[in-house]
Coordinates of C-alpha atoms and ligand atoms in Angstrom, one line a residue:
Chain T
X1 CA 0.0 0.0 0.0
X2 CA 1.5 3.3 -1.1
X3 CA 0.3 6.8 -0.4
X4 CA 0.8 9.9 -2.5
X5 CA 0.6 13.0 -0.4
X6 CA 0.2 16.7 -1.2
X7 CA 1.1 18.8 1.9
X8 CA 0.1 22.5 1.8
X9 CA 1.0 22.7 -1.9
X10 CA 0.7 25.9 -3.8
X11 CA 1.7 26.7 -7.4
X12 CA 2.3 30.0 -9.2
X13 CA 3.4 30.2 -12.8
X14 CA 5.9 32.9 -13.5
X15 CA 4.2 36.0 -14.9
X16 CA 5.1 36.8 -18.4
X17 CA 5.2 40.3 -19.9
X18 CA 1.8 41.3 -21.3
X19 CA -0.2 39.5 -18.7
X20 CA -1.9 41.0 -15.7
X21 CA 0.5 43.1 -13.7
X22 CA 1.3 42.5 -10.1
X23 CA 3.5 39.4 -10.0
X24 CA 2.8 35.7 -10.5
X25 CA -0.7 34.3 -10.9
X26 CA -1.6 31.8 -8.2
X27 CA -2.9 28.7 -9.8
X28 CA -3.2 26.3 -6.9
X29 CA -3.3 27.2 -3.2
X30 CA -3.3 25.2 0.0
X31 CA -3.8 21.8 -1.5
X32 CA -3.7 19.0 1.1
X33 CA -4.5 15.6 -0.4
X34 CA -3.8 12.0 0.2
X35 CA -4.3 9.2 -2.4
X36 CA -3.9 5.6 -1.4
X37 CA -3.3 2.6 -3.6
X38 CA -6.9 1.3 -3.3
X39 CA -8.4 4.6 -4.3
X40 CA -9.5 6.2 -7.5
X41 CA -9.7 9.9 -6.9
X42 CA -11.7 11.8 -9.5
X43 CA -10.9 15.5 -9.8
X44 CA -13.5 17.7 -11.4
X45 CA -13.6 21.4 -11.8
X46 CA -14.2 24.0 -14.5
X47 CA -11.8 24.7 -17.3
X48 CA -8.7 26.6 -16.0
X49 CA -9.3 25.5 -12.4
X50 CA -5.9 23.9 -12.3
X51 CA -6.7 20.2 -12.8
X52 CA -3.9 19.6 -15.2
X53 CA -1.5 21.6 -13.0
X54 CA -2.4 19.4 -10.1
X55 CA -1.7 16.3 -12.1
X56 CA 1.6 17.7 -13.5
X57 CA 2.7 18.4 -9.9
X58 CA 1.9 14.8 -9.0
X59 CA 3.8 13.5 -12.0
X60 CA 6.7 15.7 -11.2
X61 CA 6.7 17.6 -14.5
X62 CA 6.6 20.9 -12.5
X63 CA 7.7 21.6 -8.9
X64 CA 5.4 23.2 -6.4
X65 CA 6.0 26.8 -5.4
X66 CA 5.5 25.9 -1.7
X67 CA 4.7 22.7 0.1
X68 CA 5.8 19.1 -0.7
X69 CA 4.6 16.2 -2.7
X70 CA 5.7 12.8 -1.4
X71 CA 5.3 9.1 -2.1
X72 CA 5.2 7.1 1.1
X73 CA 6.8 10.0 2.9
X74 CA 9.7 10.5 0.4
X75 CA 9.4 13.8 -1.4
X76 CA 9.4 13.3 -5.2
X77 CA 12.3 14.7 -7.3
X78 CA 10.8 15.1 -10.7
X79 CA 9.0 12.4 -12.8
X80 CA 9.5 8.7 -12.2
X81 CA 8.1 5.4 -13.3
X82 CA 6.3 5.0 -10.0
X83 CA 3.8 7.6 -11.3
X84 CA 2.8 6.9 -14.8
X85 CA 0.8 9.4 -16.8
X86 CA -1.8 8.8 -19.5
X87 CA -2.3 12.0 -21.5
X88 CA -5.5 13.4 -23.0
X89 CA -4.1 13.2 -26.5
X90 CA -2.4 9.8 -25.9
X91 CA 1.2 10.9 -26.5
X92 CA 2.0 7.6 -28.1
X93 CA 5.2 7.4 -30.2
X94 CA 4.2 7.3 -33.9
X95 CA 7.5 5.8 -34.9
X96 CA 6.7 2.7 -32.8
X97 CA 4.0 0.2 -33.5
X98 CA 1.4 -0.6 -30.7
X99 CA 3.5 -3.3 -29.2
X100 CA 6.7 -1.3 -29.0
X101 CA 4.8 1.6 -27.5
X102 CA 3.6 -0.7 -24.7
X103 CA 7.1 -2.2 -24.4
X104 CA 8.7 1.3 -24.2
X105 CA 9.0 1.4 -20.4
X106 CA 10.5 -2.1 -20.4
X107 CA 13.0 -1.0 -23.0
X108 CA 14.0 1.9 -20.7
X109 CA 14.5 -0.6 -17.9
X110 CA 16.8 -2.7 -20.1
X111 CA 14.5 -5.7 -20.3
X112 CA 15.7 -8.1 -23.1
X113 CA 13.8 -7.9 -26.4
X114 CA 12.1 -11.3 -26.2
X115 CA 10.9 -10.8 -22.6
X116 CA 9.5 -7.3 -23.2
X117 CA 7.7 -8.5 -26.3
X118 CA 6.0 -11.2 -24.4
X119 CA 5.1 -8.8 -21.6
X120 CA 3.8 -6.2 -24.0
X121 CA 1.6 -8.8 -25.8
X122 CA 0.2 -9.8 -22.4
X123 CA -0.7 -6.2 -21.6
X124 CA -2.2 -5.7 -25.1
X125 CA -4.3 -8.8 -24.5
X126 CA -5.4 -7.4 -21.2
X127 CA -6.6 -4.1 -22.8
X128 CA -8.4 -6.1 -25.6
X129 CA -5.9 -5.4 -28.3
X130 CA -4.3 -8.8 -28.7
X131 CA -4.4 -8.5 -32.5
X132 CA -3.1 -4.9 -32.8
X133 CA 0.5 -5.3 -31.7
X134 CA 2.0 -4.9 -35.1
X135 CA -0.2 -2.1 -36.2
X136 CA 1.1 1.5 -36.5
X137 CA -0.4 3.9 -34.1
X138 CA -2.0 6.1 -36.7
X139 CA -4.2 3.2 -37.8
X140 CA -5.8 2.9 -34.4
X141 CA -9.0 4.6 -33.3
X142 CA -9.1 7.1 -30.5
X143 CA -10.4 4.5 -28.0
X144 CA -7.8 1.9 -29.1
X145 CA -5.0 4.5 -28.7
X146 CA -6.1 5.3 -25.2
X147 CA -6.0 1.6 -24.3
X148 CA -2.5 1.4 -25.8
X149 CA -1.6 4.4 -23.7
X150 CA -3.0 2.8 -20.6
X151 CA -1.2 -0.5 -21.4
X152 CA 2.0 1.5 -21.8
X153 CA 1.5 3.1 -18.4
X154 CA 0.8 -0.3 -16.8
X155 CA 4.0 -1.7 -18.3
X156 CA 5.9 0.6 -16.0
X157 CA 4.2 -1.1 -13.1
X158 CA 3.6 2.2 -11.5
X159 CA 2.4 2.7 -7.9
X160 CA 0.1 5.5 -9.2
X161 CA -1.7 6.1 -12.4
X162 CA -2.3 9.7 -13.4
X163 CA -5.0 10.1 -16.0
X164 CA -5.6 13.5 -17.5
X165 CA -9.0 13.4 -19.1
X166 CA -8.1 10.2 -20.9
X167 CA -11.6 9.9 -22.3
X168 CA -12.2 13.5 -23.2
X169 CA -11.8 13.1 -26.9
X170 CA -14.0 10.0 -27.3
X171 CA -17.5 9.7 -28.5
X172 CA -20.2 8.9 -25.9
X173 CA -20.5 5.2 -26.6
X174 CA -16.8 4.4 -26.7
X175 CA -16.4 6.6 -23.6
X176 CA -18.9 4.6 -21.5
X177 CA -17.2 1.4 -22.5
X178 CA -13.8 2.8 -21.6
X179 CA -15.1 3.9 -18.2
X180 CA -15.8 0.3 -17.2
X181 CA -12.5 -0.7 -18.7
X182 CA -10.6 1.8 -16.6
X183 CA -12.5 0.6 -13.5
X184 CA -11.4 -3.0 -14.2
X185 CA -7.8 -2.1 -15.0
X186 CA -7.5 0.0 -11.9
X187 CA -8.9 -2.8 -9.7
X188 CA -6.5 -5.3 -11.2
X189 CA -3.4 -3.2 -11.1
X190 CA -3.8 -2.0 -7.6
X191 CA -2.3 1.4 -8.5
X192 CA -3.7 4.5 -6.7
X193 CA -5.3 6.6 -9.5
X194 CA -6.0 10.2 -10.1
X195 CA -8.5 10.7 -12.8
X196 CA -9.2 14.2 -14.1
X197 CA -12.5 14.6 -15.9
X198 CA -15.0 17.2 -17.0
X199 CA -17.8 14.8 -16.6
X200 CA -19.7 14.6 -13.3
X201 CA -21.2 11.3 -14.4
X202 CA -17.7 9.9 -15.0
X203 CA -16.4 11.1 -11.7
X204 CA -19.3 9.6 -9.8
X205 CA -19.2 6.3 -11.6
X206 CA -15.4 5.8 -11.4
X207 CA -14.3 7.6 -8.3
X208 CA -14.0 6.2 -4.8
X209 CA -13.5 9.8 -3.9
X210 CA -14.4 12.9 -5.8
X211 CA -12.6 16.2 -5.4
X212 CA -14.0 19.5 -6.6
X213 CA -11.4 22.0 -7.6
X214 CA -12.6 25.6 -7.5
X215 CA -10.8 28.2 -9.6
X216 CA -8.8 31.4 -9.0
X217 CA -6.8 30.2 -7.3
X218 CA -7.5 26.4 -7.4
X219 CA -8.5 25.1 -4.0
X220 CA -10.1 21.9 -3.0
X221 CA -13.6 23.1 -2.3
X222 CA -15.3 19.8 -1.7
X223 CA -14.4 16.1 -1.1
X224 CA -17.0 13.4 -1.4
X225 CA -16.8 9.6 -1.0
X226 CA -18.7 7.6 -3.6
X227 CA -19.4 3.8 -3.8
X228 CA -20.8 3.5 -7.3
X229 CA -17.6 2.1 -8.7
X230 CA -17.7 -0.9 -6.3
X231 CA -21.3 -1.6 -7.4
X232 CA -20.3 -1.6 -11.0
X233 CA -17.3 -3.8 -10.3
X234 CA -19.5 -6.3 -8.5
X235 CA -21.8 -6.6 -11.5
X236 CA -24.4 -3.9 -11.3
X237 CA -25.3 -2.4 -14.7
X238 CA -24.1 1.2 -15.3
X239 CA -27.6 2.3 -16.4
X240 CA -29.1 1.0 -13.2
X241 CA -26.4 2.7 -11.1
X242 CA -27.0 6.0 -12.9
X243 CA -30.7 5.7 -12.4
X244 CA -30.5 5.3 -8.6
X245 CA -31.8 8.2 -6.5
X246 CA -28.5 8.5 -4.6
X247 CA -26.6 8.9 -7.9
X248 CA -29.0 11.6 -9.0
X249 CA -28.8 13.4 -5.7
X250 CA -25.1 13.3 -5.7
X251 CA -25.0 14.4 -9.3
X252 CA -27.1 17.4 -8.5
X253 CA -25.0 18.2 -5.4
X254 CA -21.8 18.2 -7.4
X255 CA -23.3 20.3 -10.1
X256 CA -24.2 22.8 -7.5
X257 CA -20.8 22.7 -5.9
X258 CA -19.0 23.4 -9.2
X259 CA -21.3 26.3 -10.1
X260 CA -21.1 27.7 -6.6
X261 CA -17.4 28.3 -7.0
X262 CA -16.5 32.0 -7.1
X263 CA -17.1 33.2 -10.6
X264 CA -14.7 35.9 -11.7
X265 CA -14.2 34.4 -15.2
X266 CA -16.8 35.2 -17.8
X267 CA -18.7 32.1 -18.8
X268 CA -16.2 29.4 -17.8
Chain G
X1 CA -15.0 55.4 -65.3
X2 CA -13.0 52.5 -64.0
X3 CA -16.2 51.4 -62.3
X4 CA -18.2 51.3 -65.5
X5 CA -15.6 49.4 -67.5
X6 CA -15.3 46.8 -64.7
X7 CA -19.1 46.4 -64.8
X8 CA -18.9 46.0 -68.5
X9 CA -16.3 43.3 -68.4
X10 CA -17.8 41.3 -65.6
X11 CA -20.4 39.4 -67.5
X12 CA -17.9 38.6 -70.2
X13 CA -15.5 37.1 -67.7
X14 CA -18.3 35.1 -66.2
X15 CA -19.1 33.8 -69.7
X16 CA -15.5 32.8 -70.3
X17 CA -15.5 31.0 -67.0
X18 CA -18.4 28.9 -68.1
X19 CA -17.0 28.1 -71.5
X20 CA -13.7 26.8 -70.1
X21 CA -13.1 23.1 -71.1
X22 CA -14.2 20.6 -68.4
X23 CA -10.8 19.0 -68.1
X24 CA -7.8 21.3 -68.5
X25 CA -4.5 19.9 -69.9
X26 CA -2.6 18.1 -67.0
X27 CA 0.7 19.8 -66.0
X28 CA 2.6 16.7 -66.9
X29 CA 1.3 16.9 -70.5
X30 CA 2.3 20.5 -70.8
X31 CA 5.8 19.7 -69.5
X32 CA 6.2 16.9 -72.0
X33 CA 5.1 19.2 -74.8
X34 CA 7.7 21.7 -73.6
X35 CA 10.5 19.2 -73.6
X36 CA 9.4 17.9 -77.0
X37 CA 9.3 21.5 -78.4
X38 CA 12.8 22.3 -77.1
X39 CA 14.2 19.1 -78.6
X40 CA 12.3 19.8 -81.9
X41 CA 13.7 23.4 -82.1
X42 CA 17.2 22.1 -81.2
X43 CA 17.0 19.4 -84.0
X44 CA 15.7 22.0 -86.5
X45 CA 18.4 24.5 -85.5
X46 CA 21.2 22.0 -86.1
X47 CA 19.6 20.4 -89.1
X48 CA 19.5 23.7 -91.0
X49 CA 22.9 24.7 -89.4
X50 CA 21.3 27.9 -88.0
X51 CA 24.0 27.6 -85.4
X52 CA 27.5 26.2 -86.1
X53 CA 27.8 22.6 -85.0
X54 CA 30.8 23.6 -82.9
X55 CA 28.5 25.6 -80.7
X56 CA 25.4 23.4 -80.9
X57 CA 25.8 19.8 -82.0
X58 CA 22.6 17.9 -83.0
X59 CA 20.7 15.8 -80.5
X60 CA 21.9 12.8 -82.5
X61 CA 25.5 13.8 -82.0
X62 CA 25.0 14.2 -78.3
X63 CA 23.4 10.8 -78.0
X64 CA 26.4 9.4 -79.9
X65 CA 28.7 11.3 -77.6
X66 CA 27.0 9.7 -74.6
X67 CA 27.4 6.3 -76.2
X68 CA 31.1 6.9 -76.9
X69 CA 31.6 8.2 -73.4
X70 CA 30.0 5.2 -71.9
X71 CA 32.0 2.7 -74.1
X72 CA 35.3 4.5 -74.9
X73 CA 35.4 7.3 -72.4
X74 CA 37.1 10.7 -72.5
X75 CA 40.3 12.0 -71.0
X76 CA 41.5 8.6 -69.7
X77 CA 38.3 7.5 -68.1
X78 CA 34.9 6.2 -69.1
X79 CA 31.7 8.0 -68.2
X80 CA 31.1 5.4 -65.5
X81 CA 34.5 6.2 -64.0
X82 CA 33.9 9.9 -64.1
X83 CA 30.5 9.6 -62.5
X84 CA 32.0 7.1 -60.0
X85 CA 34.6 9.6 -59.0
X86 CA 32.0 12.3 -58.5
X87 CA 29.7 10.0 -56.6
X88 CA 32.5 8.8 -54.2
X89 CA 33.2 12.5 -53.5
X90 CA 29.6 13.4 -52.8
X91 CA 28.9 10.4 -50.6
X92 CA 32.2 10.8 -48.8
X93 CA 31.2 14.4 -48.1
X94 CA 27.7 13.4 -47.1
X95 CA 29.0 10.9 -44.5
X96 CA 31.4 13.6 -43.1
X97 CA 28.8 16.2 -42.9
X98 CA 26.3 13.8 -41.3
X99 CA 28.9 12.8 -38.7
X100 CA 29.5 16.4 -37.8
X101 CA 26.2 18.0 -38.6
X102 CA 23.8 15.8 -36.6
X103 CA 25.7 16.1 -33.3
X104 CA 26.1 19.8 -33.9
X105 CA 22.4 20.2 -34.7
X106 CA 21.6 18.3 -31.5
X107 CA 23.8 20.6 -29.5
X108 CA 22.1 23.7 -31.0
X109 CA 18.7 22.2 -30.4
X110 CA 19.1 21.0 -26.9
X111 CA 21.6 23.3 -25.2
X112 CA 21.9 27.1 -24.8
X113 CA 25.6 26.8 -24.7
X114 CA 25.7 24.7 -27.8
X115 CA 23.5 27.2 -29.6
X116 CA 25.6 30.1 -28.4
X117 CA 28.8 28.5 -29.7
X118 CA 27.6 27.0 -33.0
X119 CA 24.9 29.5 -34.2
X120 CA 27.4 32.2 -35.4
X121 CA 29.5 29.5 -37.1
X122 CA 26.5 28.2 -39.0
X123 CA 25.1 31.7 -39.8
X124 CA 28.6 32.6 -41.2
X125 CA 28.9 29.5 -43.3
X126 CA 25.4 29.3 -44.6
X127 CA 25.3 32.3 -47.0
X128 CA 28.8 31.8 -48.3
X129 CA 29.1 30.4 -51.9
X130 CA 31.3 27.3 -51.5
X131 CA 33.5 28.4 -54.4
X132 CA 34.5 31.4 -52.3
X133 CA 36.3 29.3 -49.8
X134 CA 37.5 26.6 -52.2
X135 CA 40.9 28.4 -52.8
X136 CA 41.5 28.7 -49.0
X137 CA 40.6 25.1 -48.5
X138 CA 43.0 24.1 -51.3
X139 CA 45.8 26.1 -49.5
X140 CA 45.0 24.4 -46.3
X141 CA 44.3 20.8 -47.4
X142 CA 46.0 20.7 -50.7
X143 CA 44.7 20.0 -54.2
X144 CA 43.8 16.3 -53.7
X145 CA 40.6 14.6 -52.9
X146 CA 40.5 15.9 -49.4
X147 CA 40.0 19.5 -50.5
X148 CA 37.0 18.7 -52.7
X149 CA 35.4 16.5 -50.1
X150 CA 35.9 19.3 -47.5
X151 CA 34.3 21.9 -49.7
X152 CA 31.4 19.7 -50.6
X153 CA 30.9 18.7 -47.0
X154 CA 31.0 22.4 -45.9
X155 CA 28.3 23.2 -48.4
X156 CA 26.2 20.4 -47.1
X157 CA 26.8 21.1 -43.4
X158 CA 24.4 24.1 -42.8
X159 CA 21.3 22.4 -44.0
X160 CA 22.0 19.2 -42.0
X161 CA 22.8 21.2 -38.9
X162 CA 19.7 23.4 -39.2
X163 CA 17.3 20.6 -40.1
X164 CA 18.6 18.6 -37.2
X165 CA 18.2 21.4 -34.7
X166 CA 14.8 22.3 -36.0
X167 CA 13.8 18.6 -35.7
X168 CA 15.1 18.3 -32.2
X169 CA 13.3 21.4 -31.1
X170 CA 10.0 20.3 -32.7
X171 CA 9.7 17.3 -30.3
X172 CA 6.4 17.2 -28.6
X173 CA 6.4 18.2 -25.0
X174 CA 4.0 15.4 -24.1
X175 CA 6.2 12.8 -25.8
X176 CA 9.1 13.9 -23.6
X177 CA 7.0 14.1 -20.5
X178 CA 5.5 10.7 -21.2
X179 CA 9.0 9.1 -21.4
X180 CA 10.1 10.9 -18.2
X181 CA 7.1 9.6 -16.3
X182 CA 7.8 6.1 -17.6
X183 CA 11.2 6.2 -16.1
X184 CA 13.5 7.6 -18.9
X185 CA 16.8 9.2 -18.0
X186 CA 18.0 12.3 -19.8
X187 CA 20.1 10.3 -22.1
X188 CA 17.2 8.0 -22.8
X189 CA 14.9 10.9 -23.6
X190 CA 17.4 12.1 -26.1
X191 CA 18.0 8.7 -27.7
X192 CA 14.5 7.3 -27.6
X193 CA 12.3 10.3 -28.1
X194 CA 14.1 13.4 -29.2
X195 CA 16.2 11.8 -32.0
X196 CA 13.4 9.7 -33.5
X197 CA 11.1 12.7 -33.6
X198 CA 13.9 14.6 -35.5
X199 CA 14.4 11.9 -38.1
X200 CA 11.9 13.3 -40.7
X201 CA 13.4 16.7 -40.4
X202 CA 17.0 15.3 -40.6
X203 CA 16.1 13.3 -43.8
X204 CA 14.7 16.4 -45.4
X205 CA 17.9 18.2 -44.5
X206 CA 20.0 15.5 -46.1
X207 CA 17.9 15.7 -49.2
X208 CA 18.5 19.4 -49.5
X209 CA 22.2 18.9 -48.6
X210 CA 22.5 16.4 -51.5
X211 CA 21.2 19.0 -53.9
X212 CA 23.5 21.7 -52.6
X213 CA 26.5 19.2 -52.5
X214 CA 25.9 18.1 -56.1
X215 CA 26.0 21.7 -57.3
X216 CA 29.2 22.4 -55.3
X217 CA 30.8 19.1 -56.5
X218 CA 30.4 19.9 -60.2
X219 CA 31.6 23.5 -59.6
X220 CA 34.6 22.3 -57.6
X221 CA 35.5 19.8 -60.3
X222 CA 35.4 22.4 -63.0
X223 CA 38.0 24.4 -61.0
X224 CA 40.3 21.7 -59.5
X225 CA 40.1 18.0 -60.4
X226 CA 41.6 15.4 -62.6
X227 CA 38.6 13.1 -62.8
X228 CA 34.8 13.4 -62.2
X229 CA 31.9 14.6 -64.3
X230 CA 32.7 18.3 -63.8
X231 CA 36.3 17.8 -64.8
X232 CA 35.1 15.9 -67.9
X233 CA 33.0 18.8 -69.0
X234 CA 35.8 21.3 -68.4
X235 CA 38.3 19.3 -70.4
X236 CA 35.8 18.9 -73.2
X237 CA 35.1 22.6 -73.3
X238 CA 38.8 23.4 -73.6
X239 CA 39.0 21.3 -76.8
X240 CA 35.6 22.7 -78.0
X241 CA 34.1 19.2 -77.9
X242 CA 30.6 20.6 -77.4
X243 CA 28.7 17.3 -77.8
X244 CA 30.5 15.9 -74.8
X245 CA 29.9 19.1 -72.8
X246 CA 26.2 18.8 -73.5
X247 CA 26.2 15.1 -72.8
X248 CA 27.9 15.8 -69.5
X249 CA 25.3 18.4 -68.5
X250 CA 22.5 16.0 -69.3
X251 CA 24.2 13.3 -67.1
X252 CA 24.6 15.8 -64.3
X253 CA 20.9 16.7 -64.4
X254 CA 19.9 13.1 -64.6
X255 CA 22.0 12.2 -61.6
X256 CA 20.6 15.1 -59.6
X257 CA 17.0 14.0 -60.3
X258 CA 18.0 10.4 -59.4
X259 CA 19.5 11.4 -56.1
X260 CA 16.4 13.5 -55.2
X261 CA 14.2 10.5 -56.1
X262 CA 16.2 8.1 -54.0
X263 CA 16.2 10.4 -51.1
X264 CA 12.4 10.7 -51.3
X265 CA 12.1 6.9 -51.4
X266 CA 14.3 6.5 -48.4
X267 CA 12.2 9.2 -46.5
X268 CA 9.0 7.3 -47.3
X269 CA 10.4 3.9 -46.2
X270 CA 12.1 5.2 -43.1
X271 CA 9.5 7.6 -41.7
X272 CA 6.0 6.6 -43.0
X273 CA 4.6 8.0 -39.8
X274 CA 5.9 11.6 -40.5
X275 CA 2.8 12.3 -42.6
X276 CA 0.5 11.0 -39.8
X277 CA 1.7 13.2 -37.0
Ligands
ATP1 N1 2.7 26.7 -18.3 C1 1.9 27.6 -17.8 N2 2.3 28.9 -17.6 C2 1.5 29.9 -17.2 N3 0.2 29.6 -16.8 C3 -0.3 28.4 -17.0 C4 0.5 27.3 -17.5 N4 -0.2 26.2 -17.5 C5 -1.5 26.6 -17.0 N5 -1.5 27.9 -16.7 C6 -2.6 28.6 -16.1 O1 -3.0 27.9 -15.0 C7 -4.4 27.8 -14.9 C8 -4.8 26.4 -14.7 O2 -4.5 25.7 -15.8 P1 -4.8 24.1 -15.9 O3 -4.3 23.7 -17.3 O4 -4.2 23.4 -14.8 O5 -6.3 24.1 -15.9 P2 -7.3 22.8 -16.1 O6 -8.2 22.8 -14.9 O7 -6.6 21.6 -16.5 O8 -8.2 23.3 -17.3 P3 -8.8 22.4 -18.5 O9 -10.0 21.8 -17.9 O10 -9.2 23.4 -19.6 O11 -7.8 21.4 -19.0 C9 -5.0 28.5 -16.1 O12 -5.4 29.8 -15.8 C10 -3.8 28.5 -17.1 O13 -3.9 29.7 -17.8
MG2 MG1 -6.4 20.4 -18.3

């Protein structure tokens, strides 16, 4: 069991000329957050609230202005294979076929060719793309690419999975199929997961905990536990779960919370 | 007044638009016609000796010259030997400029210090016509093969360096971040992500460099060489053997086209993904 901890984290991007005067813009402030291996924390918030910034901090792509981010008490020093990221626009390598993309983290580790090929094929099978190993990335559909991206992240055997709107670009049908898929993968891999999403439905359905990020500067304005993912995992149909009164009530509550956030941006 | 004439011409133009043939002549057909016309005029001009055969031999003579070049040769070497000498020079120079240019381009593209050091060198070299520094190179390296290869390599270097640094800088930030979050070291990011992303740009640079190098090669051989296609033309010109001069020019053009074609084929084979980014 691993724990990813944000302690009193704030983030300011350096102000560039031409922006608002008066120093750096605070993007995140006073973030305290803990994510354990058995959790899937869904982060929702309006555009510009700082969701991607939060994820980039966890990944180690950027360093917090104040505060610390630690894995099991050890402060992180930049990105690492213990926290694998899945990007909104897949970030797969077009010069590698699907299998070699999945095998990429193994190549970095120096795993011999035959062994990493075998492992990559297993992972591809796991994400339902057993036949797609030899195919070039550009031939794959959006949903297939995201599954390759997830398989690639899993190949690194991360302790945490960081998903930045992985389903944002997919059509509704593919999206709902991928939601169940992510649930299953998460449960099997045992990696603590942060999932950023614009969709309240998605957050409720997948998250064991849902965090609302309010903008200007980004703060955690609400934190809600949800158990719908467990219901779906134990066989309940997504439609039935979504139709339940509790789901509807929580949906309405979250909608209210997001809109109640201070509104100094026009039509966010 | 202008207004009234414009109004007057408008309907006419519209009418012309409509009466245009449904399928215009394809460009390739027009080009073929042009070539045929030039060849035709050339044949006529020499058939009626409008121009002295010393200045303009007939197409038949040029073809014959080509045949003789291939079989018997000219100034101690056959056409194949001349072309071979030239090709060895250009590919030698290409290897040298790749060996220097790609690391230099990476240095410019990835490090501020590298850019600071190398940018002025490249910017100085780039606009210089290679023949301007040929005499200096001959003084430094001597009249042998080395001086020609050096000059050709220098003329290829800027486009390889610049295309490499442009390619390196165009790497997607997400691609780099993905590798870092999957456990890549700095060196691995460079080798596994930055370089592969730069390959299409580098190949384009090599293609441009081949064009520049071929031009320089022929020019350098005209000035200082004892073999090669440029030397062959120069010797032929000294004895007013115009048919060989023209045959040589045709060969130079054909090889240039062939090199370009080969480079494009290699690009397509090696980086089929470049068009899908
Ligand atoms: N590299 C950067 N430099 C300066 N400001 C930035 C940078 N990245 C993001 N910001 C600013 O930080 C704020 C939060 O951005 P962020 O991308 O984290 O929001 P988000 O919640 O992910 O939005 P979206 O839902 O649109 O993806 C925005 O106001 C944005 O303009
Ligand atoms: Mg974002």
